[in-house]
PDB file of C-alpha atoms in Angstrom:
ATOM      1  CA  UNK N   1       0.192   0.119   0.273  1.00 94.00           C
ATOM      2  CA  UNK N   2       0.741   3.368  -0.429  1.00 96.00           C
ATOM      3  CA  UNK N   3       0.709   6.213   1.975  1.00 97.00           C
ATOM      4  CA  UNK N   4      -1.255   7.974  -1.027  1.00 98.00           C
ATOM      5  CA  UNK N   5      -3.679   5.101   0.035  1.00 98.00           C
ATOM      6  CA  UNK N   6      -4.184   5.672   3.391  1.00 98.00           C
ATOM      7  CA  UNK N   7      -4.882   8.896   3.000  1.00 98.00           C
ATOM      8  CA  UNK N   8      -7.773   7.883   1.050  1.00 98.00           C
ATOM      9  CA  UNK N   9      -8.271   5.325   3.251  1.00 98.00           C
ATOM     10  CA  UNK N  10      -8.396   7.808   5.859  1.00 98.00           C
ATOM     11  CA  UNK N  11     -10.249  10.659   4.356  1.00 98.00           C
ATOM     12  CA  UNK N  12      -7.288  12.292   5.258  1.00 98.00           C
ATOM     13  CA  UNK N  13      -5.466  16.272   4.891  1.00 98.00           C
ATOM     14  CA  UNK N  14      -2.222  15.784   3.668  1.00 98.00           C
ATOM     15  CA  UNK N  15      -0.296  18.265   6.399  1.00 98.00           C
ATOM     16  CA  UNK N  16       3.034  17.932   4.959  1.00 98.00           C
ATOM     17  CA  UNK N  17       5.599  16.790   2.846  1.00 97.00           C
ATOM     18  CA  UNK N  18       2.925  15.952   0.424  1.00 96.00           C
ATOM     19  CA  UNK N  19       5.303  14.988  -2.363  1.00 97.00           C
ATOM     20  CA  UNK N  20       6.465  11.663  -0.555  1.00 96.00           C
ATOM     21  CA  UNK N  21       3.047  10.076  -0.576  1.00 96.00           C
ATOM     22  CA  UNK N  22       3.947   7.604  -2.861  1.00 97.00           C
ATOM     23  CA  UNK N  23       5.883   5.992   0.014  1.00 96.00           C
ATOM     24  CA  UNK N  24       5.336   2.342  -0.297  1.00 95.00           C
ATOM     25  CA  UNK N  25       3.976   1.279   3.318  1.00 93.00           C
ATOM     26  CA  UNK N  26       4.553  -2.224   4.402  1.00 91.00           C
ATOM     27  CA  UNK N  27       2.022  -2.625   8.189  1.00 92.00           C
ATOM     28  CA  UNK N  28       0.722   0.235  10.243  1.00 93.00           C
ATOM     29  CA  UNK N  29       1.214   0.686  14.159  1.00 93.00           C
ATOM     30  CA  UNK N  30      -1.356   2.666  16.720  1.00 94.00           C
ATOM     31  CA  UNK N  31      -0.189   3.744  19.799  1.00 94.00           C
ATOM     32  CA  UNK N  32       0.458   6.977  22.110  1.00 94.00           C
ATOM     33  CA  UNK N  33       3.398   4.893  23.665  1.00 91.00           C
ATOM     34  CA  UNK N  34       5.698   5.307  21.712  1.00 92.00           C
ATOM     35  CA  UNK N  35       8.091   3.638  23.782  1.00 85.00           C
ATOM     36  CA  UNK N  36       5.294   0.658  22.427  1.00 86.00           C
ATOM     37  CA  UNK N  37       6.849   1.620  19.249  1.00 90.00           C
ATOM     38  CA  UNK N  38       9.609   1.656  19.656  1.00 89.00           C
ATOM     39  CA  UNK N  39       9.706  -1.894  20.885  1.00 85.00           C
ATOM     40  CA  UNK N  40       7.765  -3.302  18.366  1.00 77.00           C
ATOM     41  CA  UNK N  41       7.222  -1.641  15.149  1.00 71.00           C
ATOM     42  CA  UNK N  42       9.200  -3.351  12.245  1.00 73.00           C
ATOM     43  CA  UNK N  43      10.110  -1.826   9.023  1.00 71.00           C
ATOM     44  CA  UNK N  44       8.275   1.038   6.437  1.00 78.00           C
ATOM     45  CA  UNK N  45       5.115   1.353   9.668  1.00 90.00           C
ATOM     46  CA  UNK N  46       2.774   4.400   9.017  1.00 95.00           C
ATOM     47  CA  UNK N  47       2.118   5.113  13.052  1.00 96.00           C
ATOM     48  CA  UNK N  48      -1.569   6.023  13.833  1.00 97.00           C
ATOM     49  CA  UNK N  49      -1.896   8.380  16.836  1.00 97.00           C
ATOM     50  CA  UNK N  50      -3.683  10.829  19.327  1.00 97.00           C
ATOM     51  CA  UNK N  51      -0.537  12.367  20.657  1.00 96.00           C
ATOM     52  CA  UNK N  52       1.136  15.024  19.102  1.00 97.00           C
ATOM     53  CA  UNK N  53       4.028  16.603  20.429  1.00 95.00           C
ATOM     54  CA  UNK N  54       7.811  16.498  18.308  1.00 95.00           C
ATOM     55  CA  UNK N  55       8.451  13.606  20.158  1.00 95.00           C
ATOM     56  CA  UNK N  56       6.170  11.623  17.819  1.00 97.00           C
ATOM     57  CA  UNK N  57       7.928  13.323  14.359  1.00 97.00           C
ATOM     58  CA  UNK N  58      11.186  11.942  16.197  1.00 96.00           C
ATOM     59  CA  UNK N  59       9.895   8.393  17.056  1.00 95.00           C
ATOM     60  CA  UNK N  60       9.283   7.879  13.250  1.00 96.00           C
ATOM     61  CA  UNK N  61      12.295   8.885  12.325  1.00 96.00           C
ATOM     62  CA  UNK N  62      14.286   6.858  14.310  1.00 94.00           C
ATOM     63  CA  UNK N  63      11.677   4.069  12.739  1.00 93.00           C
ATOM     64  CA  UNK N  64      12.162   5.284   9.273  1.00 93.00           C
ATOM     65  CA  UNK N  65       9.011   4.995   9.768  1.00 95.00           C
ATOM     66  CA  UNK N  66       7.921   7.361   6.112  1.00 96.00           C
ATOM     67  CA  UNK N  67       4.351   8.766   7.924  1.00 97.00           C
ATOM     68  CA  UNK N  68       2.739   9.856  11.014  1.00 98.00           C
ATOM     69  CA  UNK N  69      -1.361   9.752  11.284  1.00 98.00           C
ATOM     70  CA  UNK N  70      -3.172  12.033  13.966  1.00 98.00           C
ATOM     71  CA  UNK N  71      -6.326  10.998  14.544  1.00 98.00           C
ATOM     72  CA  UNK N  72      -9.183  12.414  15.650  1.00 98.00           C
ATOM     73  CA  UNK N  73      -8.798  15.636  13.684  1.00 97.00           C
ATOM     74  CA  UNK N  74      -5.999  16.322  15.808  1.00 97.00           C
ATOM     75  CA  UNK N  75      -3.436  19.035  14.670  1.00 97.00           C
ATOM     76  CA  UNK N  76       0.299  19.295  14.630  1.00 97.00           C
ATOM     77  CA  UNK N  77       1.941  23.309  15.621  1.00 96.00           C
ATOM     78  CA  UNK N  78       4.516  24.261  13.859  1.00 97.00           C
ATOM     79  CA  UNK N  79       7.773  23.445  15.457  1.00 95.00           C
ATOM     80  CA  UNK N  80       6.341  19.583  14.694  1.00 97.00           C
ATOM     81  CA  UNK N  81       4.952  20.039  11.018  1.00 98.00           C
ATOM     82  CA  UNK N  82       8.840  21.915  10.527  1.00 97.00           C
ATOM     83  CA  UNK N  83      10.643  18.951  11.818  1.00 97.00           C
ATOM     84  CA  UNK N  84       8.492  16.853   9.753  1.00 98.00           C
ATOM     85  CA  UNK N  85       9.289  18.755   6.872  1.00 98.00           C
ATOM     86  CA  UNK N  86      13.249  18.182   8.194  1.00 97.00           C
ATOM     87  CA  UNK N  87      13.215  14.800   8.729  1.00 96.00           C
ATOM     88  CA  UNK N  88      10.768  14.076   5.384  1.00 97.00           C
ATOM     89  CA  UNK N  89       7.814  12.395   6.939  1.00 98.00           C
ATOM     90  CA  UNK N  90       4.920  12.513   5.914  1.00 98.00           C
ATOM     91  CA  UNK N  91       2.247  14.007   8.588  1.00 98.00           C
ATOM     92  CA  UNK N  92      -1.478  13.767   7.493  1.00 98.00           C
ATOM     93  CA  UNK N  93      -4.826  14.462  10.204  1.00 98.00           C
ATOM     94  CA  UNK N  94      -7.562  11.838   9.748  1.00 98.00           C
ATOM     95  CA  UNK N  95     -10.942  12.625  11.262  1.00 98.00           C
ATOM     96  CA  UNK N  96     -11.669   9.234  12.184  1.00 98.00           C
ATOM     97  CA  UNK N  97     -11.164   8.589  15.984  1.00 98.00           C
ATOM     98  CA  UNK N  98      -8.060   5.574  16.572  1.00 97.00           C
ATOM     99  CA  UNK N  99     -10.274   2.548  16.489  1.00 97.00           C
ATOM    100  CA  UNK N 100     -11.652   3.070  12.928  1.00 98.00           C
ATOM    101  CA  UNK N 101      -8.579   4.547  11.484  1.00 98.00           C
ATOM    102  CA  UNK N 102      -7.142   1.215  12.407  1.00 96.00           C
ATOM    103  CA  UNK N 103      -9.569  -0.799  11.285  1.00 97.00           C
ATOM    104  CA  UNK N 104     -10.402   0.664   8.294  1.00 98.00           C
ATOM    105  CA  UNK N 105      -6.534   0.756   7.483  1.00 97.00           C
ATOM    106  CA  UNK N 106      -6.758  -3.621   7.811  1.00 95.00           C
ATOM    107  CA  UNK N 107      -9.698  -4.232   6.463  1.00 96.00           C
ATOM    108  CA  UNK N 108      -8.125  -2.842   3.358  1.00 96.00           C
ATOM    109  CA  UNK N 109      -5.068  -5.162   3.902  1.00 92.00           C
ATOM    110  CA  UNK N 110      -2.756  -3.322   6.135  1.00 92.00           C
ATOM    111  CA  UNK N 111      -1.227  -5.682   8.505  1.00 81.00           C
ATOM    112  CA  UNK N 112      -0.001  -4.863  12.420  1.00 77.00           C
ATOM    113  CA  UNK N 113       3.911  -4.106  12.461  1.00 58.00           C
ATOM    114  CA  UNK N 114       3.836  -5.565  16.387  1.00 51.00           C
ATOM    115  CA  UNK N 115       4.719  -8.750  17.683  1.00 46.00           C
TER     116      UNK N 115
ATOM    117  CA  UNK T   1      37.118   4.841   7.646  1.00 63.00           C
ATOM    118  CA  UNK T   2      40.084   3.985   8.275  1.00 66.00           C
ATOM    119  CA  UNK T   3      40.289   6.004  11.394  1.00 78.00           C
ATOM    120  CA  UNK T   4      37.578   6.398  14.203  1.00 89.00           C
ATOM    121  CA  UNK T   5      34.563   9.022  14.534  1.00 93.00           C
ATOM    122  CA  UNK T   6      33.906  10.618  17.717  1.00 95.00           C
ATOM    123  CA  UNK T   7      31.014  12.274  18.477  1.00 96.00           C
ATOM    124  CA  UNK T   8      29.754  14.478  21.531  1.00 97.00           C
ATOM    125  CA  UNK T   9      26.714  15.957  21.991  1.00 97.00           C
ATOM    126  CA  UNK T  10      24.944  18.144  25.035  1.00 96.00           C
ATOM    127  CA  UNK T  11      21.394  17.374  25.765  1.00 96.00           C
ATOM    128  CA  UNK T  12      18.947  19.674  27.651  1.00 93.00           C
ATOM    129  CA  UNK T  13      17.664  19.028  31.191  1.00 88.00           C
ATOM    130  CA  UNK T  14      13.569  19.078  30.369  1.00 81.00           C
ATOM    131  CA  UNK T  15      13.322  20.515  27.140  1.00 86.00           C
ATOM    132  CA  UNK T  16      11.737  17.503  25.424  1.00 87.00           C
ATOM    133  CA  UNK T  17      11.064  19.822  21.884  1.00 88.00           C
ATOM    134  CA  UNK T  18      14.814  18.987  21.231  1.00 91.00           C
ATOM    135  CA  UNK T  19      15.335  15.371  23.123  1.00 93.00           C
ATOM    136  CA  UNK T  20      16.670  13.242  20.036  1.00 95.00           C
ATOM    137  CA  UNK T  21      18.512  15.916  18.313  1.00 95.00           C
ATOM    138  CA  UNK T  22      21.735  13.396  18.916  1.00 96.00           C
ATOM    139  CA  UNK T  23      20.104  10.384  17.796  1.00 97.00           C
ATOM    140  CA  UNK T  24      19.133  11.933  15.314  1.00 96.00           C
ATOM    141  CA  UNK T  25      22.496  13.599  14.114  1.00 97.00           C
ATOM    142  CA  UNK T  26      24.737   9.709  14.778  1.00 97.00           C
ATOM    143  CA  UNK T  27      21.764   7.833  12.781  1.00 97.00           C
ATOM    144  CA  UNK T  28      22.500  10.036  10.137  1.00 96.00           C
ATOM    145  CA  UNK T  29      26.158  10.149  10.436  1.00 97.00           C
ATOM    146  CA  UNK T  30      26.227   6.478  10.504  1.00 97.00           C
ATOM    147  CA  UNK T  31      23.917   6.763   6.967  1.00 95.00           C
ATOM    148  CA  UNK T  32      26.546   8.557   5.837  1.00 95.00           C
ATOM    149  CA  UNK T  33      28.693   5.946   6.327  1.00 95.00           C
ATOM    150  CA  UNK T  34      26.895   3.703   4.757  1.00 95.00           C
ATOM    151  CA  UNK T  35      26.209   1.122   7.584  1.00 96.00           C
ATOM    152  CA  UNK T  36      23.549  -1.089   6.912  1.00 95.00           C
ATOM    153  CA  UNK T  37      19.939   0.254   7.374  1.00 93.00           C
ATOM    154  CA  UNK T  38      19.144  -2.236   9.890  1.00 92.00           C
ATOM    155  CA  UNK T  39      22.123  -1.741  12.367  1.00 95.00           C
ATOM    156  CA  UNK T  40      21.662   1.883  12.031  1.00 96.00           C
ATOM    157  CA  UNK T  41      17.657   2.113  12.954  1.00 94.00           C
ATOM    158  CA  UNK T  42      19.111  -0.947  16.158  1.00 95.00           C
ATOM    159  CA  UNK T  43      21.488   2.015  17.167  1.00 97.00           C
ATOM    160  CA  UNK T  44      18.947   4.816  16.510  1.00 96.00           C
ATOM    161  CA  UNK T  45      16.242   3.386  19.277  1.00 94.00           C
ATOM    162  CA  UNK T  46      19.004   2.341  21.426  1.00 96.00           C
ATOM    163  CA  UNK T  47      20.312   6.440  21.541  1.00 97.00           C
ATOM    164  CA  UNK T  48      17.155   8.227  21.418  1.00 96.00           C
ATOM    165  CA  UNK T  49      15.475   5.595  24.611  1.00 94.00           C
ATOM    166  CA  UNK T  50      18.650   6.543  26.584  1.00 95.00           C
ATOM    167  CA  UNK T  51      18.156  10.368  25.661  1.00 96.00           C
ATOM    168  CA  UNK T  52      15.007  10.386  26.853  1.00 93.00           C
ATOM    169  CA  UNK T  53      15.868   8.987  29.860  1.00 92.00           C
ATOM    170  CA  UNK T  54      18.327  11.519  30.442  1.00 94.00           C
ATOM    171  CA  UNK T  55      16.294  14.685  29.688  1.00 92.00           C
ATOM    172  CA  UNK T  56      13.177  13.280  31.484  1.00 88.00           C
ATOM    173  CA  UNK T  57      15.455  11.368  34.992  1.00 89.00           C
ATOM    174  CA  UNK T  58      18.844  13.020  34.958  1.00 91.00           C
ATOM    175  CA  UNK T  59      18.728  17.244  34.339  1.00 90.00           C
ATOM    176  CA  UNK T  60      20.276  16.784  31.003  1.00 92.00           C
ATOM    177  CA  UNK T  61      24.123  15.376  30.642  1.00 96.00           C
ATOM    178  CA  UNK T  62      26.812  14.381  27.306  1.00 98.00           C
ATOM    179  CA  UNK T  63      26.492  11.841  24.881  1.00 98.00           C
ATOM    180  CA  UNK T  64      30.039  10.345  23.565  1.00 98.00           C
ATOM    181  CA  UNK T  65      30.052   8.394  20.405  1.00 98.00           C
ATOM    182  CA  UNK T  66      32.903   6.823  19.125  1.00 98.00           C
ATOM    183  CA  UNK T  67      32.159   4.821  15.165  1.00 97.00           C
ATOM    184  CA  UNK T  68      35.651   2.110  13.935  1.00 96.00           C
ATOM    185  CA  UNK T  69      34.979  -0.103  11.580  1.00 94.00           C
ATOM    186  CA  UNK T  70      33.862  -2.801  12.881  1.00 95.00           C
ATOM    187  CA  UNK T  71      31.442  -1.173  15.986  1.00 97.00           C
ATOM    188  CA  UNK T  72      29.742   2.129  17.125  1.00 98.00           C
ATOM    189  CA  UNK T  73      30.432   3.157  21.110  1.00 98.00           C
ATOM    190  CA  UNK T  74      28.411   5.119  22.784  1.00 98.00           C
ATOM    191  CA  UNK T  75      28.218   7.052  26.109  1.00 98.00           C
ATOM    192  CA  UNK T  76      25.059   8.390  27.921  1.00 98.00           C
ATOM    193  CA  UNK T  77      26.424  10.475  31.208  1.00 97.00           C
ATOM    194  CA  UNK T  78      24.551  12.215  33.401  1.00 96.00           C
ATOM    195  CA  UNK T  79      24.821  13.706  36.887  1.00 90.00           C
ATOM    196  CA  UNK T  80      21.688  12.345  38.089  1.00 93.00           C
ATOM    197  CA  UNK T  81      19.347  11.364  40.694  1.00 94.00           C
ATOM    198  CA  UNK T  82      21.288   7.847  39.936  1.00 94.00           C
ATOM    199  CA  UNK T  83      19.586   4.092  39.485  1.00 93.00           C
ATOM    200  CA  UNK T  84      18.543   2.432  42.780  1.00 92.00           C
ATOM    201  CA  UNK T  85      17.925  -0.727  41.336  1.00 92.00           C
ATOM    202  CA  UNK T  86      19.126  -1.419  38.217  1.00 93.00           C
ATOM    203  CA  UNK T  87      17.080  -4.908  38.228  1.00 93.00           C
ATOM    204  CA  UNK T  88      13.862  -3.449  38.781  1.00 92.00           C
ATOM    205  CA  UNK T  89      15.094  -0.236  36.367  1.00 92.00           C
ATOM    206  CA  UNK T  90      15.748  -3.856  33.800  1.00 92.00           C
ATOM    207  CA  UNK T  91      12.219  -5.216  33.917  1.00 91.00           C
ATOM    208  CA  UNK T  92       9.803  -4.152  31.380  1.00 89.00           C
ATOM    209  CA  UNK T  93       6.690  -2.074  32.388  1.00 87.00           C
ATOM    210  CA  UNK T  94       8.743  -0.993  35.774  1.00 88.00           C
ATOM    211  CA  UNK T  95       9.065   2.681  35.384  1.00 89.00           C
ATOM    212  CA  UNK T  96       9.457   5.968  37.828  1.00 87.00           C
ATOM    213  CA  UNK T  97       8.421   8.226  35.693  1.00 86.00           C
ATOM    214  CA  UNK T  98       5.531  10.625  36.659  1.00 83.00           C
ATOM    215  CA  UNK T  99       2.406  11.459  35.393  1.00 85.00           C
ATOM    216  CA  UNK T 100       3.227  14.192  32.851  1.00 82.00           C
ATOM    217  CA  UNK T 101       6.079  12.102  31.174  1.00 84.00           C
ATOM    218  CA  UNK T 102       3.558   9.954  30.600  1.00 86.00           C
ATOM    219  CA  UNK T 103       1.645  12.024  28.856  1.00 84.00           C
ATOM    220  CA  UNK T 104       4.253  12.659  26.315  1.00 85.00           C
ATOM    221  CA  UNK T 105       4.222   9.104  25.627  1.00 88.00           C
ATOM    222  CA  UNK T 106       7.214   7.461  27.550  1.00 88.00           C
ATOM    223  CA  UNK T 107       7.335   6.177  31.106  1.00 85.00           C
ATOM    224  CA  UNK T 108       5.938   2.852  30.031  1.00 84.00           C
ATOM    225  CA  UNK T 109       8.974   1.365  31.780  1.00 86.00           C
ATOM    226  CA  UNK T 110      10.530   0.153  28.098  1.00 85.00           C
ATOM    227  CA  UNK T 111      13.531   2.327  27.586  1.00 89.00           C
ATOM    228  CA  UNK T 112      16.455   0.608  30.100  1.00 92.00           C
ATOM    229  CA  UNK T 113      14.862  -2.906  27.981  1.00 91.00           C
ATOM    230  CA  UNK T 114      14.464  -1.307  25.087  1.00 91.00           C
ATOM    231  CA  UNK T 115      17.898   0.058  24.958  1.00 94.00           C
ATOM    232  CA  UNK T 116      19.505  -4.212  25.817  1.00 94.00           C
ATOM    233  CA  UNK T 117      17.276  -5.744  22.944  1.00 93.00           C
ATOM    234  CA  UNK T 118      19.001  -3.214  20.428  1.00 94.00           C
ATOM    235  CA  UNK T 119      22.741  -3.109  21.692  1.00 97.00           C
ATOM    236  CA  UNK T 120      25.301  -6.192  21.320  1.00 98.00           C
ATOM    237  CA  UNK T 121      26.498  -4.728  24.523  1.00 98.00           C
ATOM    238  CA  UNK T 122      25.020  -2.983  27.105  1.00 97.00           C
ATOM    239  CA  UNK T 123      26.499  -1.515  30.992  1.00 97.00           C
ATOM    240  CA  UNK T 124      24.941   0.787  33.726  1.00 97.00           C
ATOM    241  CA  UNK T 125      27.698   2.268  35.869  1.00 97.00           C
ATOM    242  CA  UNK T 126      25.565   4.427  38.593  1.00 96.00           C
ATOM    243  CA  UNK T 127      26.197   5.597  41.990  1.00 96.00           C
ATOM    244  CA  UNK T 128      23.460   7.668  44.181  1.00 96.00           C
ATOM    245  CA  UNK T 129      23.311  11.079  43.907  1.00 94.00           C
ATOM    246  CA  UNK T 130      26.455  11.596  41.469  1.00 95.00           C
ATOM    247  CA  UNK T 131      25.295  10.174  38.220  1.00 95.00           C
ATOM    248  CA  UNK T 132      24.864   7.498  35.951  1.00 96.00           C
ATOM    249  CA  UNK T 133      26.494   6.165  32.573  1.00 97.00           C
ATOM    250  CA  UNK T 134      25.245   4.011  30.343  1.00 97.00           C
ATOM    251  CA  UNK T 135      27.650   2.170  28.045  1.00 98.00           C
ATOM    252  CA  UNK T 136      26.355   0.795  24.484  1.00 98.00           C
ATOM    253  CA  UNK T 137      27.623  -0.959  21.554  1.00 98.00           C
ATOM    254  CA  UNK T 138      26.253  -2.187  18.342  1.00 98.00           C
ATOM    255  CA  UNK T 139      28.414  -4.059  16.374  1.00 98.00           C
ATOM    256  CA  UNK T 140      28.548  -3.927  12.683  1.00 96.00           C
ATOM    257  CA  UNK T 141      28.949  -7.578  11.434  1.00 86.00           C
TER     258      UNK T 141
END
């Protein structure tokens, strides 16, 4: 699946790095606990989170995650967007809640990166 | 790469916005040196967890790294309160982080276990009231 497919499935608004939405992703992880993401996530995952702070982008950076989706319509501030632009990480905001967003991606064939 | 590359970064206390700068810089250096991506990721995660710990628990400190042709060695040195019980701190899920840290997505008690998981060698040297040095090593082959 491509990052652009995630955007369509989740009715998401792309906040930055739109030029990178053709990036391939293999799995997804939904979590507000960054240490859990750091413990379990595999390669090329999209991160879904309700947490909005710079450490979300840092976590994605360390894990080579090409895309972060903020659930429940949450929007990052300028500091977070600037960091994501610098690191080349696509940020999106979806109106769906965490459970629904994860379910929609799973239903469309994207599997979990955990375990 | 014939000679070792030495890096050093200051980590500020309670600066959550910039926490991860040192880890990111080390990651970019390893990428530039052409180190295998899986190994780069392991190092990045381990240093990042350590860096976050320094910000949360230890009033910041210094991160030093030495990259040789065969491995990277990293020392995370702080002058924080020290770790009372290392065995307990190494248990997954054990954390002394306060609620405001958990609200930031950390403090799940996974930091030190994650460092151990992603490195080939790890040592903790700690003294109550003096500080802690976390040593880690990741081999390139």
